[in-house]
CSV table of C-alpha atoms in Angstrom, one decimal:
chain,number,residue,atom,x,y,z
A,1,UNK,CA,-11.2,-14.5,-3.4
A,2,UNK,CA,-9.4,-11.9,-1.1
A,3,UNK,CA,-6.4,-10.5,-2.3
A,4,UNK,CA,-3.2,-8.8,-0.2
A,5,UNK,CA,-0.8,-6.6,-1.2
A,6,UNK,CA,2.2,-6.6,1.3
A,7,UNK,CA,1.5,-10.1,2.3
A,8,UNK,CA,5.4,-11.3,2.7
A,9,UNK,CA,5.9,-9.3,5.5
A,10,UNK,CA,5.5,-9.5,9.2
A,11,UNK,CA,1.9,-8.3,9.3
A,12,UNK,CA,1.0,-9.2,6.0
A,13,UNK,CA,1.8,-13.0,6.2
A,14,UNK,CA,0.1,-13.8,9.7
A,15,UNK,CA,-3.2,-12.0,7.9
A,16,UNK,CA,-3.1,-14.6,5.6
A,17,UNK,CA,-2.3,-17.2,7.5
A,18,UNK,CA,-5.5,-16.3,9.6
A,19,UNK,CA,-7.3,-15.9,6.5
A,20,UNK,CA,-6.5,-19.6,5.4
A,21,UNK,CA,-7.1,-20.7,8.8
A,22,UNK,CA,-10.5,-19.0,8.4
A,23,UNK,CA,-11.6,-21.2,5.1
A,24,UNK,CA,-10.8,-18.1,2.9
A,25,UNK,CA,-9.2,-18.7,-0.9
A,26,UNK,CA,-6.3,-15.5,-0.8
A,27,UNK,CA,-3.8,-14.4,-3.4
A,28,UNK,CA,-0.8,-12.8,-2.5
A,29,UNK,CA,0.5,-10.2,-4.2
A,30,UNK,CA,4.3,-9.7,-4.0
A,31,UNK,CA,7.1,-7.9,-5.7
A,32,UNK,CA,8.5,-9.3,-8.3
A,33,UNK,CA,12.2,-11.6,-6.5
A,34,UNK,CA,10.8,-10.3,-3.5
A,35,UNK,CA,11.8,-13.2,-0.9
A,36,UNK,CA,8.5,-15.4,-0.4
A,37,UNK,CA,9.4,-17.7,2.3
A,38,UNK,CA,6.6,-16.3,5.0
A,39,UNK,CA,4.0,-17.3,3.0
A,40,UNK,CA,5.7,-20.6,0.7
A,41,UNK,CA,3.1,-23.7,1.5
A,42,UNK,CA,0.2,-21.8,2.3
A,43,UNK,CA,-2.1,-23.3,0.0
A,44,UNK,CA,-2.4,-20.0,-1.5
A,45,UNK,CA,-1.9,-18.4,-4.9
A,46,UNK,CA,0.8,-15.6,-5.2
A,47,UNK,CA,0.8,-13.4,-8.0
A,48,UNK,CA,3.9,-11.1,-8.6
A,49,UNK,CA,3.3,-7.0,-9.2
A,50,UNK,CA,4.1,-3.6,-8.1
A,51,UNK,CA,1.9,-1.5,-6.6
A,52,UNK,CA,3.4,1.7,-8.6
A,53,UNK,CA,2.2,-0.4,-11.7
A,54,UNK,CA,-0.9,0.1,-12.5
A,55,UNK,CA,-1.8,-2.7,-15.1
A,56,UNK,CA,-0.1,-5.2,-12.7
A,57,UNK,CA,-2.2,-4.0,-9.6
A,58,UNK,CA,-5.5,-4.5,-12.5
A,59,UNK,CA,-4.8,-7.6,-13.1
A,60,UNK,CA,-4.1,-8.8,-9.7
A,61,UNK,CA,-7.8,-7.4,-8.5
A,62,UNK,CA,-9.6,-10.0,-11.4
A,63,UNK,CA,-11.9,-11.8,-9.8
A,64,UNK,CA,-11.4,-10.6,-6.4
A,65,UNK,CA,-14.5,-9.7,-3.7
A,66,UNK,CA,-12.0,-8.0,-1.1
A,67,UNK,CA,-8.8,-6.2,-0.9
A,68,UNK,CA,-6.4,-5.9,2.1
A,69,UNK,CA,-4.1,-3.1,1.2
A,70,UNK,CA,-1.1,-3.7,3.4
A,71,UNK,CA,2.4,-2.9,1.4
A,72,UNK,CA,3.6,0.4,2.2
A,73,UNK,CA,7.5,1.7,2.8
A,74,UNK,CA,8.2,2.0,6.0
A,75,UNK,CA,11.3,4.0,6.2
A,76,UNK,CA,12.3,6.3,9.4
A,77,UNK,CA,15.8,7.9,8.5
A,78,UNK,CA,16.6,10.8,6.0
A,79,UNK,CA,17.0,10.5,2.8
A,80,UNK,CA,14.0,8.1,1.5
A,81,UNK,CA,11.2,10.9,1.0
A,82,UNK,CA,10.4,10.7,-2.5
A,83,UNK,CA,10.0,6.9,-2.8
A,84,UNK,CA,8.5,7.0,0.9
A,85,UNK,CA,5.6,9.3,-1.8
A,86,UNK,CA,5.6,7.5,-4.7
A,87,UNK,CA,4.7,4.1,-2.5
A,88,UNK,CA,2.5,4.9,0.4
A,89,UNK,CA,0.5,7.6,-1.5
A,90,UNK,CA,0.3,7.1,-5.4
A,91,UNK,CA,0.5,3.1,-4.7
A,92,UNK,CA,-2.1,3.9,-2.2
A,93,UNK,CA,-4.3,5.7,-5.3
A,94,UNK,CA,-3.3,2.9,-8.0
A,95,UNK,CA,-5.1,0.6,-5.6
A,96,UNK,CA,-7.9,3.0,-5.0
A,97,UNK,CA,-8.6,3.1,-8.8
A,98,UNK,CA,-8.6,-0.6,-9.9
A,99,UNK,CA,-10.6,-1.3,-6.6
A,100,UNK,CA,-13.2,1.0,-8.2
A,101,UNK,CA,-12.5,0.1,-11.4
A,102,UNK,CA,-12.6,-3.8,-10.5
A,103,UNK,CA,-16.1,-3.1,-8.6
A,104,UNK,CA,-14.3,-4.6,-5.1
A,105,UNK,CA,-17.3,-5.1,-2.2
A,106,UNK,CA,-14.7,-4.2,0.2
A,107,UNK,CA,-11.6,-2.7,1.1
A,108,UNK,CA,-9.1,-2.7,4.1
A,109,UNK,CA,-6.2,-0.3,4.2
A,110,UNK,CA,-3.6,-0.6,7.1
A,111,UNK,CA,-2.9,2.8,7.9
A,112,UNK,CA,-0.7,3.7,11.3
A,113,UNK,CA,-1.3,5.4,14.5
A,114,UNK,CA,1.7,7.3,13.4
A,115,UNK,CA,-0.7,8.8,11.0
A,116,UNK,CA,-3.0,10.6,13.1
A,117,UNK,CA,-2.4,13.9,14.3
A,118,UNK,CA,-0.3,13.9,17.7
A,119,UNK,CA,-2.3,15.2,20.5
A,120,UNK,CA,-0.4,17.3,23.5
A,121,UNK,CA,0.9,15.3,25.9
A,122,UNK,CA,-1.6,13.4,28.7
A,123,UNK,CA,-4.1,13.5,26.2
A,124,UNK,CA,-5.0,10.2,25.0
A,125,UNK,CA,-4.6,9.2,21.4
A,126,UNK,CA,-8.4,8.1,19.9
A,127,UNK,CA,-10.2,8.3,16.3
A,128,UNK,CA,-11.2,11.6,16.6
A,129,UNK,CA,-7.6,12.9,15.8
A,130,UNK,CA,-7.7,13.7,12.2
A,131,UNK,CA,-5.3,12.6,9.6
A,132,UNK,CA,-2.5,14.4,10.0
A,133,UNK,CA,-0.5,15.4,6.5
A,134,UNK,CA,2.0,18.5,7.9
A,135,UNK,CA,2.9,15.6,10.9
A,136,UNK,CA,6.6,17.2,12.0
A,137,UNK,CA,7.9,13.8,12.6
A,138,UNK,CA,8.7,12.5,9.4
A,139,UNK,CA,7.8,11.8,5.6
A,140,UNK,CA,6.8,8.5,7.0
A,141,UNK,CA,3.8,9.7,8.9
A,142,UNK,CA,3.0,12.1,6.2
A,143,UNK,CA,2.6,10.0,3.7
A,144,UNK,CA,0.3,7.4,5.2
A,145,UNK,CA,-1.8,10.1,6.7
A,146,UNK,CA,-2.1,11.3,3.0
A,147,UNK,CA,-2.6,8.0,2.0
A,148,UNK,CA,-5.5,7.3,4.8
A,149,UNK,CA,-7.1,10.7,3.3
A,150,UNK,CA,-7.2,9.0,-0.2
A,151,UNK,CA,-9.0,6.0,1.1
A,152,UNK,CA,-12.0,8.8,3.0
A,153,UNK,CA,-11.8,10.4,-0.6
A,154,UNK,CA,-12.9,7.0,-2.4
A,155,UNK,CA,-15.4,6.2,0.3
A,156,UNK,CA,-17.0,9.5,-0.9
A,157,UNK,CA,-16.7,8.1,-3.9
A,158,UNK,CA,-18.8,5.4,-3.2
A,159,UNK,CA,-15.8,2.5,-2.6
A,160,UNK,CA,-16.7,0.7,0.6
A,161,UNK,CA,-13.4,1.0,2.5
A,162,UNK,CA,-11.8,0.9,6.0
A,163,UNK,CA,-9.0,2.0,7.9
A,164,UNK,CA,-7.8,0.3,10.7
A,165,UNK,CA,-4.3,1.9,12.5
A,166,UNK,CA,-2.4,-0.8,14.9
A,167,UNK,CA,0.5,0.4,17.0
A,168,UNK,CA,3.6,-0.9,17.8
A,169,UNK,CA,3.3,-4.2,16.2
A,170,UNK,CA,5.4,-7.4,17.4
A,171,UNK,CA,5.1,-10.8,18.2
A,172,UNK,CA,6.1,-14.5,16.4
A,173,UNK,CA,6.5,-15.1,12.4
A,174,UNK,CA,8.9,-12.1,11.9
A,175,UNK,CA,10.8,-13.8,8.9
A,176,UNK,CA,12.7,-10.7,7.5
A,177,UNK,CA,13.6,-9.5,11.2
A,178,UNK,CA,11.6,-5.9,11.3
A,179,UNK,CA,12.8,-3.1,12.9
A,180,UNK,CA,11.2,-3.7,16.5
A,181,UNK,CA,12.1,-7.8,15.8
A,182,UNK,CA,16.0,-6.2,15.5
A,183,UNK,CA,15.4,-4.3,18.5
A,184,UNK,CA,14.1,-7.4,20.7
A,185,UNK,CA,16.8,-9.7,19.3
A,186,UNK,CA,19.2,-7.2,20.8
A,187,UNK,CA,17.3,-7.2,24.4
A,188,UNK,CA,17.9,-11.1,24.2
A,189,UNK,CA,21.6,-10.8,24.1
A,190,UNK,CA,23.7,-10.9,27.1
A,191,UNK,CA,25.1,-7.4,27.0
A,192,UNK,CA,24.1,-4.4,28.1
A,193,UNK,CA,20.8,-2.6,26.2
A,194,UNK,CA,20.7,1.0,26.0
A,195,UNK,CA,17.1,2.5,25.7
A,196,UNK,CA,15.3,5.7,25.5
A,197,UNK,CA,13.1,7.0,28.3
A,198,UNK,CA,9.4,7.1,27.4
A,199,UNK,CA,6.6,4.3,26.5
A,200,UNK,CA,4.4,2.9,23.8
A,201,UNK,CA,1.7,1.0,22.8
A,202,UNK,CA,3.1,-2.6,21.2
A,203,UNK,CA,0.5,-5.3,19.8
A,204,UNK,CA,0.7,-8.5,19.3
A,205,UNK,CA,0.8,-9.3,15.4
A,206,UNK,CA,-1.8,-11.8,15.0
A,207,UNK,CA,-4.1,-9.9,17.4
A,208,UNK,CA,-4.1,-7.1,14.5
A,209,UNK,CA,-4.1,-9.6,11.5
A,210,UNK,CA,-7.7,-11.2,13.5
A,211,UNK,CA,-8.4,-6.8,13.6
A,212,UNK,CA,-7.9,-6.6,10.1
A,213,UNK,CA,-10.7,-9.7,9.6
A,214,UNK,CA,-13.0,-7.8,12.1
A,215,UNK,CA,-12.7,-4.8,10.1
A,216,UNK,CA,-13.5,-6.9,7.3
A,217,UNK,CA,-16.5,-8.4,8.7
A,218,UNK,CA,-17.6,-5.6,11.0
A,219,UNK,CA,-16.1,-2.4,10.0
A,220,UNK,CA,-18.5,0.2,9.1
A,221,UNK,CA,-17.6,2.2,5.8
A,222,UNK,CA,-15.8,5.2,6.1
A,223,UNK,CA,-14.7,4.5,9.9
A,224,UNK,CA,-11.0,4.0,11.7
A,225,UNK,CA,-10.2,1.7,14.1
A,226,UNK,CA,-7.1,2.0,15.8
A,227,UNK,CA,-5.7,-1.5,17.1
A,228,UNK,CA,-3.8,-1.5,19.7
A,229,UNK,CA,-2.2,-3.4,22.9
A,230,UNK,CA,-0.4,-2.7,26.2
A,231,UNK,CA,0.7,0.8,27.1
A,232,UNK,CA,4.5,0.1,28.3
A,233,UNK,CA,7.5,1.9,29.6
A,234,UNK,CA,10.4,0.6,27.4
A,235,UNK,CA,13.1,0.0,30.2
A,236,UNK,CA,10.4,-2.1,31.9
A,237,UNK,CA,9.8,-4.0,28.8
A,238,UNK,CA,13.5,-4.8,28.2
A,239,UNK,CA,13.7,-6.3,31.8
A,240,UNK,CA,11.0,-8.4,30.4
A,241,UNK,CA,12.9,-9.7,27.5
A,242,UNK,CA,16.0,-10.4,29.2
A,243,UNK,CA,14.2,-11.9,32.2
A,244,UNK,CA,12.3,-14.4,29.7
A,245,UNK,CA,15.6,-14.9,28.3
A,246,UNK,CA,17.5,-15.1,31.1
A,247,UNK,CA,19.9,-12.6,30.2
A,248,UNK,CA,20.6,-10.8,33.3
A,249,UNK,CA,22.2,-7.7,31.7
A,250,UNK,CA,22.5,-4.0,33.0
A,251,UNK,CA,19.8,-1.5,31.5
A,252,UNK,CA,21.6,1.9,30.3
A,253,UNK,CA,18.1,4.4,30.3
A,254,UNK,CA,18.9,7.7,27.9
A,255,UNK,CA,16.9,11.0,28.6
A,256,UNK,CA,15.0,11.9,25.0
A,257,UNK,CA,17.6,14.7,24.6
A,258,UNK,CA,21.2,12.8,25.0
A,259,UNK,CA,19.2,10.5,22.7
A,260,UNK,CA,18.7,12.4,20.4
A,261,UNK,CA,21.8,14.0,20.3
A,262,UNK,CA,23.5,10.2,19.4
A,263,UNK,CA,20.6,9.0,17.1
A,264,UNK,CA,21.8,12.3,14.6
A,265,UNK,CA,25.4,10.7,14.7
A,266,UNK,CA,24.0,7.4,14.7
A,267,UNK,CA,21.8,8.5,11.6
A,268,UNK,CA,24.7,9.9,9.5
A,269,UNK,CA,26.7,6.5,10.4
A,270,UNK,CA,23.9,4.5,8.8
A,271,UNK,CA,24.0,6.8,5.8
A,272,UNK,CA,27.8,6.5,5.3
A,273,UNK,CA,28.0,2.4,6.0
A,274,UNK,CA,24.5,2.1,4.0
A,275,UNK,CA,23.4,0.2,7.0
A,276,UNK,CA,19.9,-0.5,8.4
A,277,UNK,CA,18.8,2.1,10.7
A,278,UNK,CA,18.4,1.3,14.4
A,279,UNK,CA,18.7,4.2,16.6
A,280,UNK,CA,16.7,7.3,15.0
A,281,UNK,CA,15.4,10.7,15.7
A,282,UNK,CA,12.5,9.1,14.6
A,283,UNK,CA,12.4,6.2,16.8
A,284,UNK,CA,13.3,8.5,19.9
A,285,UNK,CA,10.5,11.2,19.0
A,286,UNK,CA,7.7,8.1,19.1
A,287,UNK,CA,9.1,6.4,22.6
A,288,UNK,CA,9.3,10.0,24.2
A,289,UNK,CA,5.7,11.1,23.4
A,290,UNK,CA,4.5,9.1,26.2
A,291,UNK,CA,0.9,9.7,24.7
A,292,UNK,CA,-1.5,6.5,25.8
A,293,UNK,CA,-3.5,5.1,23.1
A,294,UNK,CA,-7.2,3.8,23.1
A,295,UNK,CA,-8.5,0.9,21.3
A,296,UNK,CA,-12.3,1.0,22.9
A,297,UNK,CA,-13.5,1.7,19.5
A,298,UNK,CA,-12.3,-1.3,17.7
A,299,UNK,CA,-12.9,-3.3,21.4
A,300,UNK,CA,-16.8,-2.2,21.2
A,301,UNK,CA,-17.7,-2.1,17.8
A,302,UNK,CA,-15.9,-4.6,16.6
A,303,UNK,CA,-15.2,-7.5,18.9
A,304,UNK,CA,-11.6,-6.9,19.2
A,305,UNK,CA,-9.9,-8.2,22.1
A,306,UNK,CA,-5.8,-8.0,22.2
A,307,UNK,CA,-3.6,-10.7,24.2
A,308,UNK,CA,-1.4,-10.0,27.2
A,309,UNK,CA,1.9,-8.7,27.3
A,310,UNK,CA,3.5,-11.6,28.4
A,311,UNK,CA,2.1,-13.9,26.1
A,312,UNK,CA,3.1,-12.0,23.0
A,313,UNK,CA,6.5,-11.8,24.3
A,314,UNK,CA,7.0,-15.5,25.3
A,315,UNK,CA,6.0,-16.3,22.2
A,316,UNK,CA,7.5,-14.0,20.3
A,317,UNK,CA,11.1,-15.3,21.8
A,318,UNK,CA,10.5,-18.4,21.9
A,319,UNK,CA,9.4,-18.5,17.9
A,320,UNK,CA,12.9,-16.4,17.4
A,321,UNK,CA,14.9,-19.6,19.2
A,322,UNK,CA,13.1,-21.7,17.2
């Protein structure tokens, strides 16, 4: 039995459909009303519990072999910090403990390459960048840093565990519309997309779910593996969106400083409406980094092999006009 925590959401629910797919018996644990639909006739067993509760998060591990610790908050405007805590670090622990408590053979957490330290820039992005807990850009990379250092702190512990950090992740099966599935939905309009200048790394989603197994299978305890894709220059990428789309729109391109400039109005606009958040300091500080990212860890020791570009993308649409 493996069991995963976050497994209604965009990641979480294409790991478990590659775990079915696989021949593996899964439970997946959800909040309680949470909205189930990415994972309903799976053949699987869903349990409902909250991280934050321990005795929930005890009896979810009974008669489990191996956990894939996926549900975190992922929240990149103001104002969230002390849930943004309680979550991704003392949910992280709760875990931790029944896992050792439970005698689990193995445990994957999903950290983020937002959690590693960030490097100056030109320098590429690999795991020898430590954890980073005082990371300037937000509670959000703080906290899963932390987090990522509570998992190294139970492997000292004796619980065989591993982290595995994808990128920017995308592609098909986004049922609750995530932040970068809101930003590509946008791209596919015909109107005109204004971007930030910079780049990023963006993976396909069920290249990191088949990462996750790899990790699984072939992770060695105590390591990282970051797990990423394709290095790309956001204005380029929106041409490749509209172009797949055929929506021939004009590309406004915002220097990181007048973008930043409307992502703080922008931010207190999202505050006042109570409005998902779009257009963020955060956001802005990621795309502008321009740091490149290296997956030949997780490529050599592992196996792992990311898709194309293109193909995530042409399937990414065409499972949004679905």
């Amino acid at each position: 039995m493996i069991l995963v925590t976050g497994a209604a959401g965009h990641l979480g629910n294409v790991l478990v459909r590659e775990l079915v797919e696989q021949g593996n018996t899964v439970r997946a644990m959800v909040l309680p009303g949470e909205d189930r639909q990415s994972i309903e006739n799976l053949g699987i067993e869903i349990v409902e519990g909250n991280i934050l509760d321990k005795a929930s998060v005890m009896q979810a591990m009974q008669g489990v072999e191996a956990v894939f610790h996926m549900a975190a908050l992922v929240a990149i405007s103001p104002g969230s910090e002390t849930l943004l805590r309680r979550v991704n670090v003392e949910g992280t622990r709760n875990m931790l403990d029944a896992a050792k408590a439970c005698g689990i053979k193995r445990f994957i957490y999903t950290s983020s390459i937002h959690a590693l330290a960030r490097p100056p820039i030109g320098t590429v992005i690999d795991e020898t960048q430590p954890f980073d807990v005082n990371n300037p850009a937000g509670m959000y990379d703080s906290t899963k840093a932390e987090a990522s250092l509570e998992v190294m702190k139970a492997v000292n512990d004796g619980l065989n565990a591993v982290i595995v950090c994808p990128t920017g992740v995308i592609g098909p099966y986004d049922y609750r519309r995530s932040e970068l599935g809101e930003m590509f939905i946008s791209w596919m309009k015909k109107t005109g997309s204004i971007v930030v200048e910079g780049a990023f790394d963006f993976v396909d989603v069920r290249d990191v779910a088949k990462g996750h197994i790899l990790a699984l299978t072939r992770g060695k305890p105590g390591h990282t593996y970051i797990l990423g894709g394709t290095r790309v220059q956001v204005k380029f990428l929106v041409r490749m969106v509209k172009k797949l789309v055929g929506a021939y729109s004009p590309i406004f391109v915002l220097p990181p400083k007048l973008a930043n400039f409307a992502a703080r109005l922008a931010e207190k606009y999202y505050k006042m409406t109570h409005t998902r958040p779009k257009f963020t300091s955060y956001s802005i500080e990621t795309l502008a980094s321009k740091s490149d990212i290296s997956s030949d860890k997780a490529r050599q020791a592992m196996g792992y092999q990311p898709r194309t570009l293109a193909e995530t993308l042409a399937d990414k649409i065409g499972w949004w006009k679905l």
